[in-house]
Amino acid sequence: MPQAKLDELLIRSADGDQEAFVGVYDALVGQVLGLTRRILRDAAQAEEVTQDVMVEVWRTADRYRFERGTARTWVLTLAHRRAVDRVRAAQASADRERRAAMLSPARSFDEVAETVEGRDEYRRVYRCLSRLDAVHRVPLVLAYYEGLTCVEVARSLSAPTGTVKSRMRAGLRKLRVCLEGGS
């Protein structure tokens, strides 16, 4: 849509012309959504901010001044400001929660329970890993605890990659059986 036409539609929207606003909406909603998505990186929040911006455009169209810039620029500036405000608000909220958590000396029951549960799970995995024969245990330890890729594991064990992958799959099956058995 030509810029002059868009400017005219926004001016008519300021006078309450709903059809003119539909034209503004159709011409700019995609650009507003694209901008908010780039800033927020969350589709749902971007859609929400886009809706808020378009409602604000409808309500405040009388604030648009064509001598200061184009309608597109005015609307995209509103969208940019609203999206940045959302990012700042989310960051401020996260900072407040982090500070509150640091000030709270007592750990919640859930944290303690999770820690105990995690340690118990670690012991079970360690116990089941120790029951595996070395052919299956060593490649798993190298891959999952040392962070090596299958190719790197094969190279360090001087074994073909396919053989190492087969041993790892077999080891994982045995490990799953052990863990599901609760032993």
mmCIF file of C-alpha atoms in Angstrom:
data_model
loop_
_atom_site.group_PDB
_atom_site.id
_atom_site.type_symbol
_atom_site.label_atom_id
_atom_site.label_comp_id
_atom_site.label_asym_id
_atom_site.label_seq_id
_atom_site.Cartn_x
_atom_site.Cartn_y
_atom_site.Cartn_z
ATOM 1 C CA MET A 1 0.000 0.000 0.000
ATOM 2 C CA PRO A 2 1.405 3.432 -0.879
ATOM 3 C CA GLN A 3 2.585 5.398 2.128
ATOM 4 C CA ALA A 4 0.355 8.397 1.414
ATOM 5 C CA LYS A 5 -2.712 6.121 1.343
ATOM 6 C CA LEU A 6 -1.673 4.535 4.668
ATOM 7 C CA ASP A 7 -1.175 7.979 6.239
ATOM 8 C CA GLU A 8 -4.635 9.016 5.035
ATOM 9 C CA LEU A 9 -6.212 5.841 6.461
ATOM 10 C CA LEU A 10 -4.622 6.460 9.859
ATOM 11 C CA ILE A 11 -5.882 10.044 9.894
ATOM 12 C CA ARG A 12 -9.389 8.809 9.027
ATOM 13 C CA SER A 13 -9.067 6.184 11.804
ATOM 14 C CA ALA A 14 -8.489 9.024 14.255
ATOM 15 C CA ASP A 15 -11.950 10.285 13.318
ATOM 16 C CA GLY A 16 -13.467 6.896 14.179
ATOM 17 C CA ASP A 17 -13.575 5.446 10.645
ATOM 18 C CA GLN A 18 -13.544 1.700 11.286
ATOM 19 C CA GLU A 19 -13.094 0.770 7.629
ATOM 20 C CA ALA A 20 -10.032 3.003 7.460
ATOM 21 C CA PHE A 21 -8.627 1.276 10.536
ATOM 22 C CA VAL A 22 -9.187 -2.121 8.900
ATOM 23 C CA GLY A 23 -6.977 -0.889 6.067
ATOM 24 C CA VAL A 24 -4.297 0.272 8.530
ATOM 25 C CA TYR A 25 -4.531 -3.018 10.398
ATOM 26 C CA ASP A 26 -4.268 -5.156 7.252
ATOM 27 C CA ALA A 27 -1.317 -3.124 5.963
ATOM 28 C CA LEU A 28 0.727 -3.142 9.176
ATOM 29 C CA VAL A 29 -0.176 -6.101 11.400
ATOM 30 C CA GLY A 30 2.322 -8.409 9.681
ATOM 31 C CA GLN A 31 5.173 -5.936 10.081
ATOM 32 C CA VAL A 32 4.257 -5.273 13.712
ATOM 33 C CA LEU A 33 4.162 -9.005 14.448
ATOM 34 C CA GLY A 34 7.511 -9.533 12.726
ATOM 35 C CA LEU A 35 9.118 -6.746 14.742
ATOM 36 C CA THR A 36 7.722 -7.945 18.067
ATOM 37 C CA ARG A 37 8.797 -11.527 17.345
ATOM 38 C CA ARG A 38 12.361 -10.400 16.662
ATOM 39 C CA ILE A 39 12.461 -8.477 19.930
ATOM 40 C CA LEU A 40 10.585 -10.902 22.200
ATOM 41 C CA ARG A 41 11.628 -14.223 20.606
ATOM 42 C CA ASP A 42 8.408 -15.765 21.881
ATOM 43 C CA ALA A 43 5.520 -16.191 19.442
ATOM 44 C CA ALA A 44 2.740 -16.037 22.051
ATOM 45 C CA GLN A 45 4.083 -12.877 23.676
ATOM 46 C CA ALA A 46 4.674 -11.318 20.263
ATOM 47 C CA GLU A 47 1.060 -11.968 19.293
ATOM 48 C CA GLU A 48 -0.161 -10.478 22.559
ATOM 49 C CA VAL A 49 1.989 -7.353 22.168
ATOM 50 C CA THR A 50 0.912 -7.020 18.528
ATOM 51 C CA GLN A 51 -2.739 -7.105 19.582
ATOM 52 C CA ASP A 52 -2.069 -4.508 22.285
ATOM 53 C CA VAL A 53 -0.275 -2.259 19.796
ATOM 54 C CA MET A 54 -3.044 -2.447 17.214
ATOM 55 C CA VAL A 55 -5.654 -1.620 19.878
ATOM 56 C CA GLU A 56 -3.483 1.291 20.966
ATOM 57 C CA VAL A 57 -3.259 2.484 17.342
ATOM 58 C CA TRP A 58 -7.066 2.459 17.124
ATOM 59 C CA ARG A 59 -7.486 4.303 20.432
ATOM 60 C CA THR A 60 -4.702 6.845 19.963
ATOM 61 C CA ALA A 61 -4.711 7.429 16.202
ATOM 62 C CA ASP A 62 -5.487 11.095 16.916
ATOM 63 C CA ARG A 63 -1.940 11.455 18.320
ATOM 64 C CA TYR A 64 -0.399 10.661 14.941
ATOM 65 C CA ARG A 65 1.198 13.701 13.294
ATOM 66 C CA PHE A 66 1.982 13.191 9.598
ATOM 67 C CA GLU A 67 4.465 16.100 9.672
ATOM 68 C CA ARG A 68 6.648 14.099 12.104
ATOM 69 C CA GLY A 69 6.799 10.920 10.031
ATOM 70 C CA THR A 70 4.894 8.231 8.222
ATOM 71 C CA ALA A 71 2.064 6.198 9.672
ATOM 72 C CA ARG A 72 4.168 3.049 9.278
ATOM 73 C CA THR A 73 7.013 4.592 11.287
ATOM 74 C CA TRP A 74 4.627 5.777 13.996
ATOM 75 C CA VAL A 75 2.988 2.351 14.388
ATOM 76 C CA LEU A 76 6.298 0.455 14.301
ATOM 77 C CA THR A 77 7.736 2.831 16.907
ATOM 78 C CA LEU A 78 4.767 2.059 19.167
ATOM 79 C CA ALA A 79 5.358 -1.664 18.613
ATOM 80 C CA HIS A 80 9.080 -1.396 19.295
ATOM 81 C CA ARG A 81 8.538 0.517 22.525
ATOM 82 C CA ARG A 82 5.853 -1.885 23.722
ATOM 83 C CA ALA A 83 8.004 -4.957 22.973
ATOM 84 C CA VAL A 84 11.073 -3.470 24.672
ATOM 85 C CA ASP A 85 8.923 -2.582 27.689
ATOM 86 C CA ARG A 86 7.788 -6.229 27.846
ATOM 87 C CA VAL A 87 11.395 -7.465 27.763
ATOM 88 C CA ARG A 88 12.408 -5.009 30.484
ATOM 89 C CA ALA A 89 9.440 -5.962 32.652
ATOM 90 C CA ALA A 90 10.259 -9.668 32.334
ATOM 91 C CA GLN A 91 13.908 -9.007 33.203
ATOM 92 C CA ALA A 92 12.955 -6.866 36.195
ATOM 93 C CA SER A 93 10.605 -9.588 37.422
ATOM 94 C CA ALA A 94 13.291 -12.253 37.079
ATOM 95 C CA ASP A 95 15.783 -10.016 38.906
ATOM 96 C CA ARG A 96 13.301 -9.452 41.760
ATOM 97 C CA GLU A 97 12.663 -13.179 42.092
ATOM 98 C CA ARG A 98 16.393 -13.903 42.080
ATOM 99 C CA ARG A 99 17.054 -11.276 44.776
ATOM 100 C CA ALA A 100 14.159 -12.600 46.886
ATOM 101 C CA ALA A 101 15.479 -16.145 46.580
ATOM 102 C CA MET A 102 18.947 -15.021 47.647
ATOM 103 C CA LEU A 103 17.530 -13.211 50.687
ATOM 104 C CA SER A 104 15.510 -16.235 51.756
ATOM 105 C CA PRO A 105 17.806 -18.264 54.039
ATOM 106 C CA ALA A 106 15.581 -21.322 54.258
ATOM 107 C CA ARG A 107 15.373 -23.673 51.334
ATOM 108 C CA SER A 108 11.957 -24.874 50.428
ATOM 109 C CA PHE A 109 10.891 -28.460 50.958
ATOM 110 C CA ASP A 110 10.768 -29.004 47.215
ATOM 111 C CA GLU A 111 14.429 -28.042 46.769
ATOM 112 C CA VAL A 112 15.526 -30.421 49.504
ATOM 113 C CA ALA A 113 13.359 -33.209 48.121
ATOM 114 C CA GLU A 114 14.717 -32.651 44.624
ATOM 115 C CA THR A 115 18.292 -32.731 45.901
ATOM 116 C CA VAL A 116 17.707 -35.978 47.778
ATOM 117 C CA GLU A 117 15.904 -37.479 44.801
ATOM 118 C CA GLY A 118 18.716 -36.414 42.468
ATOM 119 C CA ARG A 119 21.363 -37.970 44.687
ATOM 120 C CA ASP A 120 19.381 -41.183 44.947
ATOM 121 C CA GLU A 121 19.039 -41.319 41.174
ATOM 122 C CA TYR A 122 22.772 -40.650 40.789
ATOM 123 C CA ARG A 123 23.562 -43.572 43.125
ATOM 124 C CA ARG A 124 21.218 -45.867 41.205
ATOM 125 C CA VAL A 125 22.801 -44.957 37.864
ATOM 126 C CA TYR A 126 26.290 -45.379 39.295
ATOM 127 C CA ARG A 127 25.362 -48.774 40.767
ATOM 128 C CA CYS A 128 23.834 -49.958 37.473
ATOM 129 C CA LEU A 129 26.784 -48.652 35.465
ATOM 130 C CA SER A 130 29.206 -50.537 37.716
ATOM 131 C CA ARG A 131 27.302 -53.765 36.981
ATOM 132 C CA LEU A 132 27.872 -53.413 33.231
ATOM 133 C CA ASP A 133 30.853 -55.153 31.706
ATOM 134 C CA ALA A 134 33.671 -52.825 30.608
ATOM 135 C CA VAL A 135 32.848 -53.272 26.913
ATOM 136 C CA HIS A 136 29.492 -51.563 27.473
ATOM 137 C CA ARG A 137 30.352 -49.293 30.431
ATOM 138 C CA VAL A 138 33.455 -47.530 29.066
ATOM 139 C CA PRO A 139 31.879 -46.127 25.863
ATOM 140 C CA LEU A 140 28.874 -44.869 27.863
ATOM 141 C CA VAL A 141 31.083 -43.153 30.439
ATOM 142 C CA LEU A 142 33.207 -41.556 27.727
ATOM 143 C CA ALA A 143 30.139 -40.309 25.853
ATOM 144 C CA TYR A 144 27.862 -39.212 28.705
ATOM 145 C CA TYR A 145 30.316 -38.159 31.391
ATOM 146 C CA GLU A 146 33.295 -37.035 29.311
ATOM 147 C CA GLY A 147 31.185 -35.534 26.527
ATOM 148 C CA LEU A 148 32.862 -37.345 23.630
ATOM 149 C CA THR A 149 31.053 -37.997 20.375
ATOM 150 C CA CYS A 150 30.650 -41.549 19.068
ATOM 151 C CA VAL A 151 33.492 -40.964 16.604
ATOM 152 C CA GLU A 152 35.752 -39.665 19.387
ATOM 153 C CA VAL A 153 34.845 -42.612 21.616
ATOM 154 C CA ALA A 154 35.633 -45.028 18.775
ATOM 155 C CA ARG A 155 38.950 -43.303 18.136
ATOM 156 C CA SER A 156 39.925 -43.368 21.838
ATOM 157 C CA LEU A 157 39.048 -47.065 22.090
ATOM 158 C CA SER A 158 40.651 -47.924 18.730
ATOM 159 C CA ALA A 159 37.417 -49.567 17.651
ATOM 160 C CA PRO A 160 35.162 -49.117 14.610
ATOM 161 C CA THR A 161 32.445 -46.492 15.067
ATOM 162 C CA GLY A 162 29.681 -48.973 14.246
ATOM 163 C CA THR A 163 30.947 -51.379 16.901
ATOM 164 C CA VAL A 164 31.051 -48.616 19.507
ATOM 165 C CA LYS A 165 27.511 -47.523 18.646
ATOM 166 C CA SER A 166 26.273 -51.124 18.959
ATOM 167 C CA ARG A 167 27.980 -51.510 22.324
ATOM 168 C CA MET A 168 26.513 -48.227 23.540
ATOM 169 C CA ARG A 169 22.991 -49.215 22.464
ATOM 170 C CA ALA A 170 23.362 -52.593 24.196
ATOM 171 C CA GLY A 171 24.778 -50.871 27.283
ATOM 172 C CA LEU A 172 21.897 -48.409 27.385
ATOM 173 C CA ARG A 173 19.374 -51.256 27.119
ATOM 174 C CA LYS A 174 21.037 -53.082 30.028
ATOM 175 C CA LEU A 175 21.213 -49.846 32.000
ATOM 176 C CA ARG A 176 17.479 -49.208 31.417
ATOM 177 C CA VAL A 177 16.588 -52.723 32.575
ATOM 178 C CA CYS A 178 18.656 -52.244 35.715
ATOM 179 C CA LEU A 179 17.159 -48.818 36.467
ATOM 180 C CA GLU A 180 13.579 -49.935 35.853
ATOM 181 C CA GLY A 181 14.130 -52.922 38.092
ATOM 182 C CA GLY A 182 15.001 -50.542 40.889
ATOM 183 C CA SER A 183 18.054 -52.543 41.838
#
